[in-house]
Short mmCIF file of C-alpha atoms and ligand atoms in Angstrom, two decimals:
data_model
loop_
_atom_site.label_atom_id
_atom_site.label_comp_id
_atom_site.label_asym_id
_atom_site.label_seq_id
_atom_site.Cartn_x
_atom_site.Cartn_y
_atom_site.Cartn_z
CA UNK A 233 -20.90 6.80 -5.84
CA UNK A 234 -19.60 5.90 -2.42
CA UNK A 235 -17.06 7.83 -1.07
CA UNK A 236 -16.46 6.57 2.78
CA UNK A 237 -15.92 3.12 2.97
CA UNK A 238 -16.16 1.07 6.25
CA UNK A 239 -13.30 -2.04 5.60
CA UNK A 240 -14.50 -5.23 6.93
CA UNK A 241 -12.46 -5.96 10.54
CA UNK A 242 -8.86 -7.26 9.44
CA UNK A 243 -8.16 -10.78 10.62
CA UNK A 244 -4.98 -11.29 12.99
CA UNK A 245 -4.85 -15.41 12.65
CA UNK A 246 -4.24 -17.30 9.24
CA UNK A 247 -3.97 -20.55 7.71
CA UNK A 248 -0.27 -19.89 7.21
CA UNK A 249 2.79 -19.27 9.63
CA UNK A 250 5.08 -16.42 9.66
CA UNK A 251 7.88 -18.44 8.36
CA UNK A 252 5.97 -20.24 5.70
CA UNK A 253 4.84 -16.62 4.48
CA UNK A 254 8.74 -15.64 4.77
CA UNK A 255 9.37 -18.73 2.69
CA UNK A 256 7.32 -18.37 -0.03
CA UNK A 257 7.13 -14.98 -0.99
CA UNK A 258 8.52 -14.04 -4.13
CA UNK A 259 8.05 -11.08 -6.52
CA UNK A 260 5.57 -11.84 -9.06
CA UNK A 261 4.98 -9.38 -12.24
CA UNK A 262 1.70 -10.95 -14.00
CA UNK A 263 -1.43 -10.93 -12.72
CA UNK A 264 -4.34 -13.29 -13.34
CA UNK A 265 -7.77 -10.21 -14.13
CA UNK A 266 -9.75 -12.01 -11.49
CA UNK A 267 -10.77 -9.39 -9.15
CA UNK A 268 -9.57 -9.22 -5.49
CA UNK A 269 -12.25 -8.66 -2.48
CA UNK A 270 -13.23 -5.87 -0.30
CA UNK A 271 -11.87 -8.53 2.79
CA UNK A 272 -8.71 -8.81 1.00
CA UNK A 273 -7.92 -5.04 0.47
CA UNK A 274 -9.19 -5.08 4.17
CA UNK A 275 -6.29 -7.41 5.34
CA UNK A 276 -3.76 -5.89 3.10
CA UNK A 277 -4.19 -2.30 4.41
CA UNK A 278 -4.22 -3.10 7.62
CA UNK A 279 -1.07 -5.02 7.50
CA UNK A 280 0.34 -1.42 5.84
CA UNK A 281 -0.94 0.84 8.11
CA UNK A 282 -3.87 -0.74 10.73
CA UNK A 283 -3.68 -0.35 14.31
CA UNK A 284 -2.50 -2.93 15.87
CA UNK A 285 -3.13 -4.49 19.61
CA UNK A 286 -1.36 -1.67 21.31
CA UNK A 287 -3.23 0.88 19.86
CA UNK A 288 -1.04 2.20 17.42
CA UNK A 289 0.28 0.98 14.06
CA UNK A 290 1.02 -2.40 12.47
CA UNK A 291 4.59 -1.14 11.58
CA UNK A 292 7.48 0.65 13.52
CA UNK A 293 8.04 4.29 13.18
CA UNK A 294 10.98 6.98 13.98
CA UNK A 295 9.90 8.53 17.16
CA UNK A 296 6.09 7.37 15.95
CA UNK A 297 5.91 10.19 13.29
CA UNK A 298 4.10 8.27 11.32
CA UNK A 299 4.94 9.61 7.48
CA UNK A 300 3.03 8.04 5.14
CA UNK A 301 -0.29 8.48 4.17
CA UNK A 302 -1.33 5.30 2.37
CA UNK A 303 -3.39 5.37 -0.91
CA UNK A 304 -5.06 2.26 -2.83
CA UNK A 305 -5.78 2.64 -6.75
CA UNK A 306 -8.56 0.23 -7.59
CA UNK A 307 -8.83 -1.30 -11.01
CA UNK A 308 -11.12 -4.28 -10.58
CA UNK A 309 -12.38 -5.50 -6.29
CA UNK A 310 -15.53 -6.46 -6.12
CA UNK A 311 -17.98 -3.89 -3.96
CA UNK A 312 -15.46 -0.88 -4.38
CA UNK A 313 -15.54 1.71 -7.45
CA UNK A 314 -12.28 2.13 -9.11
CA UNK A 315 -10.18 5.02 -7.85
CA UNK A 316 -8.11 6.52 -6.09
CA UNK A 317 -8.56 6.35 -2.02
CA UNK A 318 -6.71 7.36 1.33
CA UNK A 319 -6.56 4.68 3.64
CA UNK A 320 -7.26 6.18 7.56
CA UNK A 321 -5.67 3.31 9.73
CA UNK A 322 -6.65 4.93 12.96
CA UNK A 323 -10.72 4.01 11.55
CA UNK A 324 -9.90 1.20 8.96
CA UNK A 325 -12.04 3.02 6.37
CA UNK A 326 -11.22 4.43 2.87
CA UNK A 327 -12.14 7.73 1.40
CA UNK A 328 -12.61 8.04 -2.20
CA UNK A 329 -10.89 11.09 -3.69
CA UNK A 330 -10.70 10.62 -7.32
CA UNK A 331 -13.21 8.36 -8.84
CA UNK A 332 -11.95 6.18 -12.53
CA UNK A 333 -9.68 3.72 -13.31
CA UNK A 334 -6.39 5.32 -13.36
CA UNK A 335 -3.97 2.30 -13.78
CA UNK A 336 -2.80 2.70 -17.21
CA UNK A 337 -1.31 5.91 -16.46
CA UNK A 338 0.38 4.79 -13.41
CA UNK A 339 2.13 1.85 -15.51
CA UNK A 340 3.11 4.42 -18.45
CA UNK A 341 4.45 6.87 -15.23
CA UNK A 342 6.24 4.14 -13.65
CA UNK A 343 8.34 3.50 -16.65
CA UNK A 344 6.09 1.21 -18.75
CA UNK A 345 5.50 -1.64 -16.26
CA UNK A 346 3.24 -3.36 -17.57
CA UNK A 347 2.08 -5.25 -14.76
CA UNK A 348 1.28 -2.06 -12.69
CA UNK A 349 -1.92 -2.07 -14.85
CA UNK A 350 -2.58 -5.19 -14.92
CA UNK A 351 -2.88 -5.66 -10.86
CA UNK A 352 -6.34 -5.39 -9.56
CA UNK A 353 -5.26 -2.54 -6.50
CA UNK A 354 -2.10 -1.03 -5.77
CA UNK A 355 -0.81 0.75 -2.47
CA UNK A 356 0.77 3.76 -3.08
CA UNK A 357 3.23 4.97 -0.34
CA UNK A 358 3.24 8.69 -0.40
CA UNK A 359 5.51 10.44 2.42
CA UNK A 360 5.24 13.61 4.15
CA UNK A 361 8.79 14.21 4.74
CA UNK A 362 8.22 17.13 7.42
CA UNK A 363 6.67 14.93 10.09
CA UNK A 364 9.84 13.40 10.40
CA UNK A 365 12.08 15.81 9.60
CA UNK A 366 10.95 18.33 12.16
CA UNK A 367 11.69 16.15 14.68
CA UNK A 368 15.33 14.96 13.41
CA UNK A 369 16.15 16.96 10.71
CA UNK A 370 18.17 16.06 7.77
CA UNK A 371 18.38 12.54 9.63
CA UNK A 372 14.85 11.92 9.49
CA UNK A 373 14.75 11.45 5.88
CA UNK A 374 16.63 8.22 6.03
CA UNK A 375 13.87 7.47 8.50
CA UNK A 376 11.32 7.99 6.38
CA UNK A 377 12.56 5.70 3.95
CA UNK A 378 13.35 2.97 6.78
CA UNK A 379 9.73 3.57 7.68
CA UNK A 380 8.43 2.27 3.86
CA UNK A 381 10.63 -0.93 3.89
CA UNK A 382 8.81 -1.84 7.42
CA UNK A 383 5.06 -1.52 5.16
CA UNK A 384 6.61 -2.75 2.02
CA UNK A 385 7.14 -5.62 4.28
CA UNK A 386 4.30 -6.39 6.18
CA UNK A 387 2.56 -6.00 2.60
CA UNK A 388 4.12 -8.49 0.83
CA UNK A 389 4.25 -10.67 3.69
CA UNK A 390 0.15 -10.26 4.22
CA UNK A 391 -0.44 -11.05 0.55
CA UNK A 392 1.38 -14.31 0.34
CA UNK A 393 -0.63 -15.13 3.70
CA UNK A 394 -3.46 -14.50 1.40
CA UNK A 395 -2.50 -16.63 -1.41
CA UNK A 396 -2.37 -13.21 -3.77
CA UNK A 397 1.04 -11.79 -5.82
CA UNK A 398 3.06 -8.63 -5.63
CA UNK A 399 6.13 -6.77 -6.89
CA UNK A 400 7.55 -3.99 -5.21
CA UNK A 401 8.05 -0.39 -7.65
CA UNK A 402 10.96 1.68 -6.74
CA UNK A 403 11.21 2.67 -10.12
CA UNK A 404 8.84 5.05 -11.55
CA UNK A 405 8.31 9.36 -12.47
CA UNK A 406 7.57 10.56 -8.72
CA UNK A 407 6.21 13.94 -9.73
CA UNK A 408 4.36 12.19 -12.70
CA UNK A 409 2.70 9.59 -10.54
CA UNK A 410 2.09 12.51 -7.57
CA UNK A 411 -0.01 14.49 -10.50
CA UNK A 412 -1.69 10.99 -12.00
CA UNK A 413 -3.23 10.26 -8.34
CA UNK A 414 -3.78 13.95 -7.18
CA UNK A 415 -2.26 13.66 -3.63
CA UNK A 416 0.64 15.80 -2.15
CA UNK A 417 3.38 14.52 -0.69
CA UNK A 418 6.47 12.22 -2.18
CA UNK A 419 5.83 8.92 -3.60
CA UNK A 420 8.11 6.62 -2.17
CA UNK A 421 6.79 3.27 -3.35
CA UNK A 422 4.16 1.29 -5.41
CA UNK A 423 2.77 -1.97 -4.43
CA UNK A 424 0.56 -3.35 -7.07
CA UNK A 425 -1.60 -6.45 -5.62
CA UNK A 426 -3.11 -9.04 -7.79
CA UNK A 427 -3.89 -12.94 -8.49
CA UNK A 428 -1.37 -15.01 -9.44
C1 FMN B 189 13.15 -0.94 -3.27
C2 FMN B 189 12.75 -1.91 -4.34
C3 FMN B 189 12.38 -1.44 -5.58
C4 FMN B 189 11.99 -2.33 -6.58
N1 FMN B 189 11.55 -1.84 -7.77
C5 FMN B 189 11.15 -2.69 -8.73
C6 FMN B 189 10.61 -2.18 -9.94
O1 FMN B 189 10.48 -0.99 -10.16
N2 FMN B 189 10.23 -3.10 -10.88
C7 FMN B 189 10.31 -4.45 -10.68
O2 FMN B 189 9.94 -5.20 -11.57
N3 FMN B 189 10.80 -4.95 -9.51
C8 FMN B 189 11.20 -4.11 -8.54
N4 FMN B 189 11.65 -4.61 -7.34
C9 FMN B 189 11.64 -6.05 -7.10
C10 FMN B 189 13.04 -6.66 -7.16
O3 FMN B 189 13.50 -6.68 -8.49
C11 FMN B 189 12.99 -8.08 -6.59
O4 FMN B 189 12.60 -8.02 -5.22
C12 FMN B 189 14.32 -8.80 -6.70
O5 FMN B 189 14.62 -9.08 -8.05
C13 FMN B 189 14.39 -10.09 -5.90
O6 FMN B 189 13.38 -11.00 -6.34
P1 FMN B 189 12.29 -11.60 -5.33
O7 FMN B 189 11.49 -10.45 -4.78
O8 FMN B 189 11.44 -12.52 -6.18
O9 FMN B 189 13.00 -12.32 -4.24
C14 FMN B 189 12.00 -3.73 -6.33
C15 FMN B 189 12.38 -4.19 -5.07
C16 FMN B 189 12.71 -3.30 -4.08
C17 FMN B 189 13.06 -3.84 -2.71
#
């Protein structure tokens, strides 16, 4: 079992423009069960959460609190054991911390959606409401949530670039899905990531 994983370095040209990604991108709820890559997942996380040429993230943040941690469930990439990981931006690497294919119990947790176990890898926004918070107080939780809509973004932006399909989850048992992955923290959104 392999429990640190070293991503492949994240590519920052492509074969298709900003607006042409802008253009096309569409929410898409069925997913082909060809497996995505280990470059893919790559891209796609760093697009979430990488660092970007300044040194510090790919997306804004409130007084750079930062409030997400970022965790990818993994169904069925090629190279990488299904489970549940924490993505570390800062070292583009992924830590396993519960091993097994836990997507049917995400779909049944977020309300039946059937496509949520059909996609291949999800990201799974979890927030830490107190990094922001103790800096602006009640305030800061409309910051967190402005935060998630600047990584929902980039996300679904980066997978059209790649040619793959997504659907944003709003809707879904946050407690349930907190217990299903075994993090801490408050799930703000699920991004499941497949073939079209
Ligand atoms: C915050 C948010 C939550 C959403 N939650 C769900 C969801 O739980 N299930 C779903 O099928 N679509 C969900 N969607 C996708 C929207 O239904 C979709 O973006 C909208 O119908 C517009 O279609 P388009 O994305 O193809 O332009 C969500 C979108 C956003 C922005």
């Amino acid at each position: 079992m392999k429990r640190f994983i070293k991503l492949p370095q994240p590519k920052t040209k492509s074969n298709i423009s900003l607006e042409e990604a802008i253009n096309k991108r569409h929410s898409t709820r069925a997913f082909s069960n060809s497996p995505l890559e280990i470059e893919e997942i790559s891209q796609i996380l760093w697009a979430a959460y990488g660092k970007n040429a300044h040194g510090k993230k790919t997306v804004p943040s409130a007084g750079a609190t930062y409030p997400f941690d970022i965790y990818l469930v993994v169904g069925s990439v090629n190279n990488l054991e299904n489970g549940v990981y924490l993505y570390d931006g800062a070292n583009h690497t992924l830590s396993l911390i519960k091993p097994g294919d836990i997507r049917k119990q995400l779909a049944q947790a977020s309300f039946g959606q059937s496509f949520v176990a059909q996609a291949p890898a999800t990201v799974v926004l979890v927030a830490q409401f107190k990094r922001t918070t103790s800096f602006y107080g009640k305030r800061g939780e409309r910051y967190v949530y402005l935060d998630a809509g600047h990584i929902g973004q980039n996300v679904s932006l980066q997978v059209e670039t790649l040619g793959l399909a997504t659907c944003m989850v709003g809707a879904f048992d946050d407690i349930g899905v907190a217990k299903i992955l075994d993090v801490q923290g408050d799930v703000v959104y699920i991004i499941p990531v497949g073939r079209p």
